[in-house]
């Protein structure tokens, strides 16, 4: 029998494109991370692990890892919990659910960069609406008493609100104590609508009869039905939502670029911003590639954890 | 163990009324079947008994006490669902234990990690484990205890669902088409097992099905429902032999009852497609009368007579023990299905002429509104003739 080689011709274009477009760039980045190549230079030297060593040595890179990991650790659980809560509230509505869905999804549809301008304005220390409102509260006696805890007998100056009233409210993006938290808040605001939509899809897949069965079995409170049915039945959704949100949080860039540029004092110097600064703005491709490789490693670890450890436990059939 | 009473239960969804003032009393320990075509309101009735659905009007009573405002979980009823509704993330053992955990353990005892510290919990867990093992033993599913529902066959899941209902000895079992997802052979087998289970437990069973065969084979009494009404309530034999409504007659029995248009004269004498019948009505009726005979209520006549329906054999349905002959009548518009023995059917070939003689006294007459019309007693009929 004559074996035709035609099949190779059919798969070759797809395989070549895949190698050139998807796999090769990663290997190029990995190779560059072992050089001191600067864009525009005629040549480069192999420097071995030097770029990676500097990642562990310099404090600005330590701050980079701290910023990225803190951002992920704050944004993921809060936006996942809010997304689940909003999805459960919306799915329990008889009407109006579509409207809430659209409203909560707005931040996802609007680009983060455009919304960053709005946040920059709202959180402006002098003309921003947020600090304006907070300042107004200082002059309203009962509100001041409530927020400072002085109605319970605490010293007003000892509380955050009380001391801010006397010393003025924070410069949200300009104070290293608040900058990352504020960026994380915007990240949560943006991500939870997306998680809500994923959870809404997950909730529609929970068989109604399971709730009836739980009720018959004696699960009389909403909390018991949630623990017995909703939470475990959303297992695959949890994995997906947590993975996607983690990866997207690692990728945070646009708010940082628009609002803080990594500052103040590198407190918001997240990984993708560092890649952008080193590799694009300063043309230091070697160190930029090294951060890229570490970044990909983080994402890869997350994905592999999902596939090999968690997925097996949440698919029940 | 409990009796269940429904008084004037009405249910409307928006503008459509799905239950029209249902009254029903289910005795303690009875096996009652609600049977009817889909959309007749039987599942809704069951869910109202369970408390999963609120009635628009009327009262639900359990053991004489009105439970309208009692939560499903406090009614002490157990339900088996058509889809089984097992918790897919829990093993069979945990599925069986869930109703016991929820009933017997307090909130803090069920609390993750912390619960283990509550005194007396270990003892409760042990009694609970014993109850699970007992139930698994009764249903012969001990070897499946560590598996997840996803790893079980349909029949095994069905048993687990039954077990989860049985394990806490409820006052009554509610079953919503529990056999309809099983293959035909297993379904027939499970009918016998369910009947036996009912005998052994002695608990009230309320069983919903669209399959009249399940209703006929298992129940003490069956309620035939249609369009939100109970058309007839009675022992299976009685419902089959003595349907009080044409729709009941047509729904119960397989193959379906044969129905032909009939006429009656002023004295109530009946005739059908030109064939005079031996019986007459107790009271003459106006309008279109329907006459019904079950397939087993005919005999084949060897030759032509005026008291027989003449037809032509169009199809022989051989079921082994019985053969159903489908005959197209001479008027071209009607068909009759007749049950005969295989020996009797052996000679008949498709296309042969048949003479079908309805058994005297088996005729069922239904008025224009579908209600059953009484036949006159035999001796009276003779006196008139």
XYZ file of C-alpha atoms in Angstrom:
702
model
C 0.000 0.000 0.000
C 1.292 3.423 -0.900
C 1.197 5.831 2.050
C 0.424 9.349 1.009
C 2.154 12.236 2.716
C -0.684 14.619 1.929
C -1.731 14.805 5.575
C 1.543 16.586 6.423
C 0.696 19.315 3.943
C -2.676 19.798 5.569
C -1.446 20.134 9.136
C 1.775 21.990 8.348
C 0.319 25.514 8.042
C -1.459 25.238 11.397
C 1.583 23.795 13.142
C 3.960 26.353 11.660
C 1.687 29.239 12.611
C 1.307 27.849 16.105
C 5.068 27.560 16.553
C 5.838 30.966 15.072
C 3.063 32.907 16.787
C 2.485 31.156 20.076
C 5.458 29.085 21.168
C 8.484 30.842 19.656
C 7.921 34.229 21.372
C 8.032 32.557 24.774
C 11.312 30.839 23.923
C 12.684 34.094 22.545
C 11.766 35.847 25.780
C 13.331 33.044 27.786
C 16.513 33.278 25.699
C 16.652 37.079 25.995
C 16.390 36.845 29.769
C 19.884 35.355 29.804
C 21.399 38.312 27.866
C 22.112 41.973 28.469
C 20.479 42.929 25.153
C 19.247 46.490 24.812
C 16.974 47.335 21.942
C 18.991 49.192 19.301
C 22.352 47.782 20.374
C 24.301 46.003 17.633
C 25.112 42.967 19.771
C 24.623 41.373 23.152
C 26.428 39.211 25.691
C 25.231 36.106 27.415
C 25.107 36.907 31.092
C 23.746 33.659 32.488
C 21.537 33.974 35.564
C 22.601 37.547 36.278
C 19.187 39.043 35.412
C 17.448 36.588 37.693
C 19.931 37.270 40.454
C 19.164 40.960 40.269
C 15.472 40.116 40.595
C 16.201 38.587 43.982
C 18.805 41.153 44.980
C 17.386 44.622 44.359
C 14.760 46.003 46.690
C 12.689 47.460 43.839
C 12.054 43.923 42.541
C 11.224 42.692 46.010
C 8.689 45.503 46.172
C 7.441 44.379 42.763
C 6.684 40.852 44.004
C 5.125 42.236 47.191
C 2.895 44.591 45.212
C 1.759 41.953 42.722
C 1.116 39.257 45.317
C -0.667 41.649 47.691
C -2.860 42.836 44.836
C -3.766 39.254 43.889
C -4.355 38.160 47.483
C -6.701 41.104 48.082
C -8.535 41.281 44.759
C -9.188 37.578 44.169
C -11.056 36.623 47.361
C -12.984 39.881 47.631
C -14.097 40.045 44.003
C -14.964 36.325 43.981
C -17.023 36.636 47.165
C -18.782 39.768 45.918
C -19.410 38.160 42.532
C -20.975 35.091 44.145
C -23.054 37.194 46.503
C -24.332 39.440 43.725
C -25.083 36.444 41.492
C -27.107 34.744 44.228
C -29.037 37.913 44.991
C -29.779 38.531 41.327
C -30.832 34.953 40.619
C -33.300 35.130 43.503
C -35.057 38.140 41.993
C -38.385 37.736 40.281
C -37.863 40.767 38.071
C -35.239 43.421 37.551
C -32.431 40.880 37.377
C -31.514 41.845 33.838
C -31.128 45.477 34.858
C -28.828 44.651 37.779
C -26.800 42.345 35.555
C -26.281 45.130 33.012
C -25.340 47.675 35.675
C -22.884 45.434 37.503
C -21.368 44.434 34.185
C -20.775 48.050 33.117
C -17.279 48.317 34.666
C -16.271 45.176 32.764
C -17.446 46.562 29.456
C -15.964 50.025 29.933
C -12.195 49.849 29.515
C -10.321 50.139 32.748
C -8.177 52.945 31.347
C -11.246 55.103 30.651
C -12.696 54.403 34.061
C -9.328 55.159 35.654
C -9.776 58.777 34.606
C -13.092 58.890 36.461
C -11.484 57.368 39.550
C -8.572 59.738 39.362
C -11.013 62.618 39.442
C -13.210 61.123 42.158
C -10.275 60.346 44.425
C -8.443 63.597 43.849
C -7.256 64.839 47.287
C -8.528 68.408 46.815
C -11.366 68.492 44.272
C -12.294 64.792 44.404
C -15.843 63.902 45.383
C -14.746 61.165 47.799
C -12.691 63.363 50.087
C -15.315 66.112 49.746
C -17.984 63.823 51.118
C -15.700 62.557 53.870
C -14.881 66.112 54.903
C -18.545 67.052 55.001
C -19.110 64.204 57.446
C -16.682 65.776 59.922
C -19.026 68.701 60.436
C -22.134 66.583 61.042
C -22.082 65.840 64.742
C -23.871 62.499 64.955
C -22.144 61.094 61.853
C -18.780 62.106 63.212
C -19.649 60.478 66.533
C -20.779 57.291 64.782
C -17.759 56.984 62.488
C -15.140 57.835 65.071
C -16.763 55.612 67.676
C -16.948 58.495 70.169
C -20.589 57.578 70.931
C -19.183 54.408 72.496
C -16.778 56.492 74.531
C -13.683 56.112 72.345
C -11.326 59.003 71.803
C -12.230 60.526 68.400
C -8.602 61.350 67.647
C -7.661 57.700 68.050
C -9.786 56.557 65.107
C -8.860 56.807 61.454
C -11.812 59.035 60.688
C -11.278 61.319 63.639
C -7.611 61.914 62.958
C -8.286 62.399 59.241
C -10.839 65.057 60.120
C -8.204 67.068 61.906
C -5.265 66.313 59.623
C -7.131 65.978 56.299
C -7.986 62.872 54.306
C -5.473 60.750 52.433
C -3.946 61.550 49.089
C -5.204 58.213 47.775
C -2.795 57.682 44.902
C 0.049 59.685 46.319
C 0.433 58.073 49.715
C 2.296 54.750 49.785
C 0.073 53.582 52.636
C -3.052 53.859 50.457
C -1.958 53.627 46.817
C -1.971 49.840 46.417
C -5.195 49.508 48.401
C -6.881 52.066 46.185
C -5.655 50.339 43.042
C -6.918 47.019 44.459
C -10.278 48.603 45.228
C -10.628 49.680 41.595
C -9.542 46.186 40.547
C -12.280 44.637 42.706
C -14.834 47.126 41.415
C -13.949 46.079 37.895
C -13.576 42.315 38.368
C -16.620 41.463 40.448
C -19.104 42.118 37.642
C -17.271 39.604 35.490
C -17.248 37.028 38.295
C -20.927 37.678 38.880
C -21.749 36.785 35.280
C -19.729 33.563 35.533
C -21.490 32.633 38.775
C -24.894 33.435 37.289
C -24.146 30.951 34.529
C -23.002 28.434 37.136
C -26.135 28.916 39.228
C -28.473 28.194 36.316
C -26.802 24.788 35.997
C -27.709 23.757 39.560
C -30.690 21.387 39.317
C -33.766 22.845 41.062
C -34.697 19.423 42.396
C -31.588 19.381 44.578
C -32.948 22.345 46.517
C -36.268 20.545 46.922
C -34.423 17.443 48.084
C -32.374 19.469 50.561
C -35.539 21.067 51.889
C -37.176 17.634 52.314
C -34.059 16.317 54.006
C -34.377 18.985 56.649
C -32.192 21.828 55.388
C -34.582 24.518 56.533
C -32.310 27.549 56.541
C -30.873 29.273 53.507
C -27.378 28.806 54.923
C -27.834 25.025 55.136
C -29.110 24.817 51.585
C -26.171 26.943 50.460
C -23.694 24.628 52.181
C -25.381 21.433 51.048
C -26.248 22.348 47.453
C -25.149 25.724 46.090
C -21.520 25.823 47.217
C -20.511 22.284 46.164
C -22.533 22.404 42.948
C -20.662 25.546 41.934
C -17.342 23.707 42.324
C -16.263 23.850 38.670
C -17.317 27.513 38.531
C -15.243 28.339 41.619
C -12.139 26.863 40.034
C -12.677 28.715 36.801
C -13.512 32.028 38.455
C -10.579 31.894 40.878
C -8.112 30.945 38.137
C -9.309 33.592 35.715
C -9.409 36.294 38.384
C -5.931 35.389 39.628
C -4.460 35.541 36.143
C -6.198 38.813 35.403
C -5.026 40.241 38.722
C -1.440 39.266 37.968
C -1.879 41.067 34.674
C -3.031 44.343 36.229
C -1.425 47.195 34.352
C -3.722 49.898 33.007
C -4.829 51.382 36.332
C -1.227 51.457 37.542
C -0.009 53.120 34.367
C -2.827 55.666 34.377
C -2.956 56.498 38.086
C 0.331 55.863 39.905
C 3.039 54.771 37.451
C 4.290 52.261 39.966
C 4.711 54.815 42.715
C 4.754 56.192 45.287
C 7.986 54.587 46.471
C 7.303 51.560 44.202
C 4.298 50.613 46.368
C 2.238 49.837 43.250
C 5.124 48.516 41.145
C 3.295 45.406 39.877
C 4.944 42.871 37.584
C 3.397 43.808 34.251
C 4.124 47.460 34.955
C 7.744 46.507 35.694
C 7.946 44.594 32.413
C 6.579 47.623 30.617
C 8.979 50.006 32.353
C 12.116 47.912 31.893
C 11.427 46.295 28.532
C 9.562 49.042 26.694
C 10.333 52.382 28.293
C 13.988 51.753 29.144
C 14.682 49.219 26.369
C 16.316 46.844 28.874
C 15.068 43.707 27.178
C 17.214 41.356 29.214
C 15.767 42.198 32.615
C 12.310 42.783 31.114
C 12.364 39.258 29.689
C 13.473 37.834 33.002
C 10.436 39.379 34.739
C 8.255 38.102 31.894
C 9.516 34.561 32.419
C 8.855 34.753 36.156
C 5.408 36.173 35.429
C 4.615 33.316 33.027
C 5.825 30.856 35.635
C 3.348 32.247 38.172
C 0.480 31.978 35.691
C 1.567 28.505 34.655
C 1.647 27.310 38.249
C -1.886 28.626 38.767
C -3.160 26.905 35.642
C -1.474 23.611 36.429
C -2.841 23.703 39.961
C -6.281 24.093 38.516
C -5.977 21.279 36.017
C -4.240 18.693 38.147
C -5.322 19.268 41.695
C -8.599 21.104 41.935
C -10.483 20.137 38.797
C -10.463 16.474 39.715
C -12.167 17.180 42.990
C -14.994 19.346 41.727
C -16.270 17.377 38.740
C -18.476 14.792 40.277
C -19.355 12.505 37.422
C -46.976 6.689 60.001
C -49.590 9.224 59.154
C -52.776 9.884 57.301
C -52.817 12.742 54.846
C -55.804 14.862 53.981
C -56.366 17.403 51.247
C -59.390 19.671 51.530
C -60.424 21.909 48.656
C -56.874 22.292 47.338
C -56.763 24.831 44.525
C -53.650 25.958 42.711
C -53.321 28.647 40.105
C -50.208 29.713 38.232
C -50.962 33.205 36.954
C -54.224 32.856 35.073
C -54.168 29.106 34.647
C -55.813 26.972 37.258
C -53.982 23.664 37.552
C -55.895 22.160 40.485
C -59.642 22.566 40.947
C -60.541 22.084 44.593
C -59.014 18.655 45.150
C -60.384 16.626 48.064
C -58.498 13.504 49.022
C -58.030 11.464 52.135
C -55.102 9.087 52.280
C -55.354 6.548 55.076
C -52.489 5.647 57.358
C -50.343 2.970 55.731
C -52.079 3.200 52.391
C -50.348 3.031 48.989
C -52.151 5.665 46.974
C -51.245 6.458 43.393
C -51.980 9.705 41.619
C -52.051 8.817 37.954
C -52.745 10.885 34.882
C -51.233 12.225 31.692
C -48.551 14.896 31.953
C -49.874 18.295 32.895
C -52.848 16.931 34.855
C -51.635 18.406 38.141
C -50.514 15.216 39.869
C -46.955 16.365 40.558
C -48.230 19.725 41.764
C -50.539 17.922 44.183
C -47.594 15.924 45.522
C -45.439 19.027 45.893
C -48.259 20.737 47.767
C -48.436 17.787 50.178
C -44.666 18.052 50.606
C -44.888 21.790 51.135
C -42.518 22.566 48.273
C -45.347 24.404 46.549
C -47.940 26.553 48.299
C -51.600 25.915 47.488
C -53.692 28.893 46.447
C -56.596 27.719 48.575
C -57.475 24.771 50.770
C -55.879 22.852 53.616
C -53.282 20.114 53.826
C -53.599 17.927 56.903
C -51.148 15.408 58.266
C -52.580 13.191 60.979
C -55.482 15.584 61.311
C -53.355 18.658 61.936
C -53.389 21.443 59.364
C -49.820 21.963 58.105
C -50.374 24.809 55.631
C -47.718 26.953 57.267
C -45.318 24.195 58.293
C -42.047 24.115 56.389
C -41.364 21.013 54.237
C -38.468 20.061 56.487
C -40.775 20.021 59.534
C -43.535 17.907 57.961
C -41.602 14.672 58.477
C -42.236 13.480 54.932
C -39.645 11.989 52.615
C -39.629 12.416 48.870
C -38.110 10.411 46.041
C -37.598 12.499 42.938
C -37.759 11.483 39.301
C -34.168 12.637 38.785
C -33.271 11.074 42.188
C -31.721 14.446 43.188
C -28.759 12.834 44.945
C -25.997 15.169 46.127
C -23.339 14.487 43.496
C -20.415 15.632 45.649
C -21.242 13.273 48.503
C -20.659 9.538 48.654
C -23.618 7.203 48.953
C -22.947 6.912 52.686
C -22.961 10.696 53.097
C -26.072 11.000 50.943
C -27.890 8.567 53.218
C -26.590 10.285 56.331
C -27.571 13.811 55.258
C -31.228 13.723 56.420
C -30.135 12.273 59.764
C -27.374 14.842 60.229
C -29.780 17.665 59.503
C -32.442 16.280 61.840
C -30.430 14.952 64.764
C -27.446 17.260 65.022
C -27.700 20.823 66.237
C -26.248 23.784 64.411
C -22.953 23.758 66.341
C -22.545 20.004 66.014
C -22.680 20.329 62.237
C -20.242 23.229 62.221
C -17.053 22.286 60.328
C -14.099 21.375 62.600
C -15.619 23.103 65.614
C -18.512 20.621 65.687
C -16.249 17.761 66.745
C -15.742 19.462 70.108
C -19.415 19.476 71.062
C -20.016 16.830 73.757
C -22.284 13.926 72.853
C -21.698 14.283 69.150
C -19.721 11.076 68.781
C -22.573 9.023 70.214
C -25.047 10.592 67.805
C -22.716 9.941 64.864
C -22.499 6.282 65.855
C -26.275 5.729 66.018
C -26.566 7.573 62.748
C -23.944 5.359 61.112
C -25.837 2.301 62.302
C -29.073 3.611 60.780
C -27.308 4.193 57.467
C -25.897 0.656 57.503
C -29.330 -0.810 58.306
C -30.984 0.996 55.432
C -28.176 0.085 53.054
C -28.611 -3.535 54.151
C -32.345 -3.509 53.473
C -31.791 -2.138 49.981
C -28.688 -4.281 49.337
C -26.458 -1.325 48.535
C -23.790 -1.838 51.226
C -21.100 -2.406 48.605
C -21.856 0.987 47.045
C -21.546 3.082 50.206
C -18.191 4.651 49.352
C -19.053 5.519 45.755
C -20.258 8.811 44.370
C -23.655 8.937 42.609
C -21.884 9.612 39.308
C -20.358 6.140 39.469
C -23.697 4.350 39.866
C -26.131 2.939 37.318
C -29.676 4.268 37.081
C -31.082 1.426 39.142
C -28.473 1.827 41.855
C -29.110 5.573 42.099
C -32.786 4.810 42.428
C -32.029 2.581 45.412
C -29.858 5.229 47.013
C -32.656 7.783 46.559
C -35.068 5.336 48.208
C -32.562 4.780 50.989
C -32.177 8.477 51.639
C -35.958 8.670 52.009
C -36.180 5.569 54.238
C -33.305 6.236 56.570
C -35.130 8.551 58.942
C -38.408 6.610 59.093
C -40.636 9.401 57.823
C -44.372 9.636 58.468
C -45.040 9.126 54.769
C -43.203 8.672 51.475
C -43.899 10.894 48.515
C -42.680 9.529 45.205
C -42.609 11.574 42.029
C -42.331 9.220 39.055
C -39.425 7.382 40.672
C -39.285 4.617 38.058
C -39.621 6.581 34.856
C -35.860 6.963 34.294
C -35.251 3.203 34.468
C -35.234 0.795 31.563
C -38.339 -1.292 30.993
C -37.148 -4.514 32.593
C -35.866 -2.861 35.742
C -39.048 -0.831 36.039
C -41.174 -3.962 36.172
C -38.796 -5.468 38.725
C -38.829 -2.331 40.885
C -42.652 -2.313 40.929
C -42.595 -5.587 42.794
C -39.847 -4.362 45.099
C -41.623 -1.138 45.946
C -44.823 -3.036 46.755
C -42.861 -5.330 49.001
C -41.105 -2.396 50.641
C -44.468 -0.798 51.317
C -45.754 -4.003 52.907
C -42.679 -4.292 55.116
C -42.541 -0.658 56.194
C -46.290 -0.228 56.577
C -45.865 3.483 55.948
C -48.130 5.682 53.867
C -46.970 5.938 50.245
C -48.180 8.634 47.882
C -46.982 7.734 44.433
C -47.220 9.881 41.321
C -46.945 8.319 37.882
C -48.125 8.791 34.335
C -47.875 5.039 33.778
C -51.252 3.415 34.385
C -49.550 0.010 34.627
C -47.613 1.147 37.723
C -50.810 2.462 39.249
C -52.684 -0.768 38.559
C -49.941 -3.068 39.831
C -48.832 -1.361 43.023
C -51.528 0.733 44.608
C -54.176 0.066 47.236
C -56.166 2.867 45.691
C -55.544 4.986 42.641
C -56.743 8.493 41.847
C -57.031 9.200 38.146
C -56.389 12.887 37.526
C -57.072 14.958 34.463
C -56.979 18.727 33.958
C -56.725 19.411 37.662
C -59.574 17.157 38.780
C -59.652 13.738 40.350
C -61.962 11.922 37.953
C -62.107 8.674 39.853
C -60.690 7.358 43.080
C -60.831 3.682 43.865
C -59.118 0.330 43.978
C -57.225 -0.471 40.757
C -59.618 -3.327 39.922
C -62.607 -1.103 40.337
C -61.125 1.705 38.242
C -60.253 -0.736 35.482
C -63.512 -2.709 35.475
C -65.841 0.128 36.304
C -64.534 3.463 35.013
C -66.993 6.217 35.839
C -65.807 8.477 33.062
C -64.899 7.911 29.440
C -61.525 9.659 29.973
C -60.717 7.289 32.831
C -61.714 4.321 30.698
C -59.455 5.508 27.917
C -56.516 6.324 30.188
C -56.490 3.107 32.205
C -55.788 -0.113 30.379
C -53.333 -1.030 27.687
C -54.123 -1.420 24.869
C -56.760 1.268 25.152
C -60.424 0.488 25.543
C -62.350 0.254 22.257
C -64.843 3.081 21.936
C -67.546 3.165 19.280
C -70.419 5.616 18.791
C -73.720 4.159 19.994
C -77.401 4.937 19.784
C -80.213 4.326 22.170
C -83.949 4.339 21.553
C -86.644 5.697 23.859
C -86.687 2.452 25.852
C -82.921 2.653 26.335
C -82.125 -0.204 23.993
C -78.598 0.154 22.673
C -77.234 -0.379 19.214
C -73.908 0.333 17.691
C -73.045 0.706 14.015
C -76.212 -1.138 13.157
C -75.609 -4.002 15.561
C -78.285 -4.339 18.216
C -76.882 -5.036 21.682
C -78.404 -7.297 24.291
C -78.347 -4.740 27.119
C -80.264 -1.549 27.565
C -79.753 1.580 29.616
C -81.468 1.982 32.964
C -82.616 5.359 31.758
C -82.819 6.527 28.177
C -80.270 9.187 27.278
C -80.218 11.966 24.717
C -77.328 12.902 22.504
C -74.249 11.063 21.385
C -73.512 7.967 23.411
C -70.156 6.242 23.426
C -69.866 2.534 23.996
C -66.712 0.915 25.283
C -65.343 -2.601 25.482
C -61.955 -3.694 26.761
C -59.914 -5.789 24.274
C -60.575 -8.916 26.347
C -64.347 -8.418 26.155
C -64.813 -9.823 22.684
C -65.049 -13.309 21.327
C -64.311 -14.242 17.764
C -67.338 -15.627 16.015
C -66.703 -18.271 13.380
C -69.206 -16.964 10.854
C -71.299 -13.946 10.043
C -74.216 -13.036 12.343
C -76.148 -9.861 12.801
C -75.054 -9.505 16.472
C -71.409 -9.175 15.542
C -69.136 -6.435 14.289
C -67.730 -7.381 10.914
C -64.189 -6.345 10.209
C -60.964 -7.175 8.498
C -57.739 -8.083 10.245
C -55.149 -5.380 9.591
C -52.486 -6.182 12.156
C -51.538 -8.998 14.532
C -49.728 -7.813 17.634
C -48.081 -10.874 19.128
C -46.996 -10.497 22.757
C -46.312 -14.184 23.284
C -48.883 -15.016 25.946
C -51.552 -12.910 24.254
C -52.205 -11.776 20.738
C -54.005 -8.535 19.968
C -55.877 -8.478 16.689
C -56.414 -5.056 15.161
C -59.547 -5.117 13.015
C -60.766 -2.391 10.688
C -64.559 -2.357 10.844
C -66.704 -2.530 7.742
C -67.762 1.129 8.075
C -64.163 2.079 7.299
C -63.941 4.671 10.090
C -63.408 2.578 13.222
C -61.016 -0.003 14.511
C -61.264 -2.562 17.272
C -58.466 -4.204 19.209
C -59.296 -7.658 20.467
C -57.325 -9.941 22.733
C -57.240 -13.611 21.810
C -55.101 -16.598 22.773
C -52.156 -17.457 20.536
C -53.890 -20.693 19.550
C -56.976 -18.797 18.427
C -54.882 -16.250 16.554
C -52.806 -18.861 14.785
C -55.190 -19.324 11.883
C -55.977 -15.643 11.408
C -54.006 -13.918 8.668
C -53.863 -10.240 7.843
C -56.692 -9.477 5.422
C -59.037 -12.159 6.784
C -62.615 -11.246 7.606
C -63.380 -11.310 11.371
C -66.671 -11.385 13.258
C -66.318 -9.869 16.694
C -68.936 -10.567 19.324
C -68.966 -8.214 22.334
C -69.491 -10.117 25.599
C -72.944 -9.593 26.968
C -72.914 -7.473 30.114
C -69.451 -6.073 29.478
C -70.648 -3.077 27.519
C -69.851 0.276 29.128
C -71.998 3.184 28.013
C -70.938 6.810 28.415
C -73.153 9.832 27.975
C -72.385 12.905 25.860
C -70.563 14.486 28.839
C -68.384 11.403 29.236
C -70.093 10.220 32.446
C -70.849 6.538 32.762
C -74.463 5.536 32.126
C -75.888 2.710 34.173
C -77.193 -0.359 32.392
C -80.487 -1.888 33.422
C -80.321 -5.076 35.474
C -80.457 -8.253 33.386
C -83.864 -9.450 34.534
C -85.442 -6.084 33.758
C -84.037 -6.240 30.279
C -85.650 -9.601 29.717
C -89.001 -8.368 30.995
C -89.048 -5.547 28.468
C -88.197 -7.910 25.637
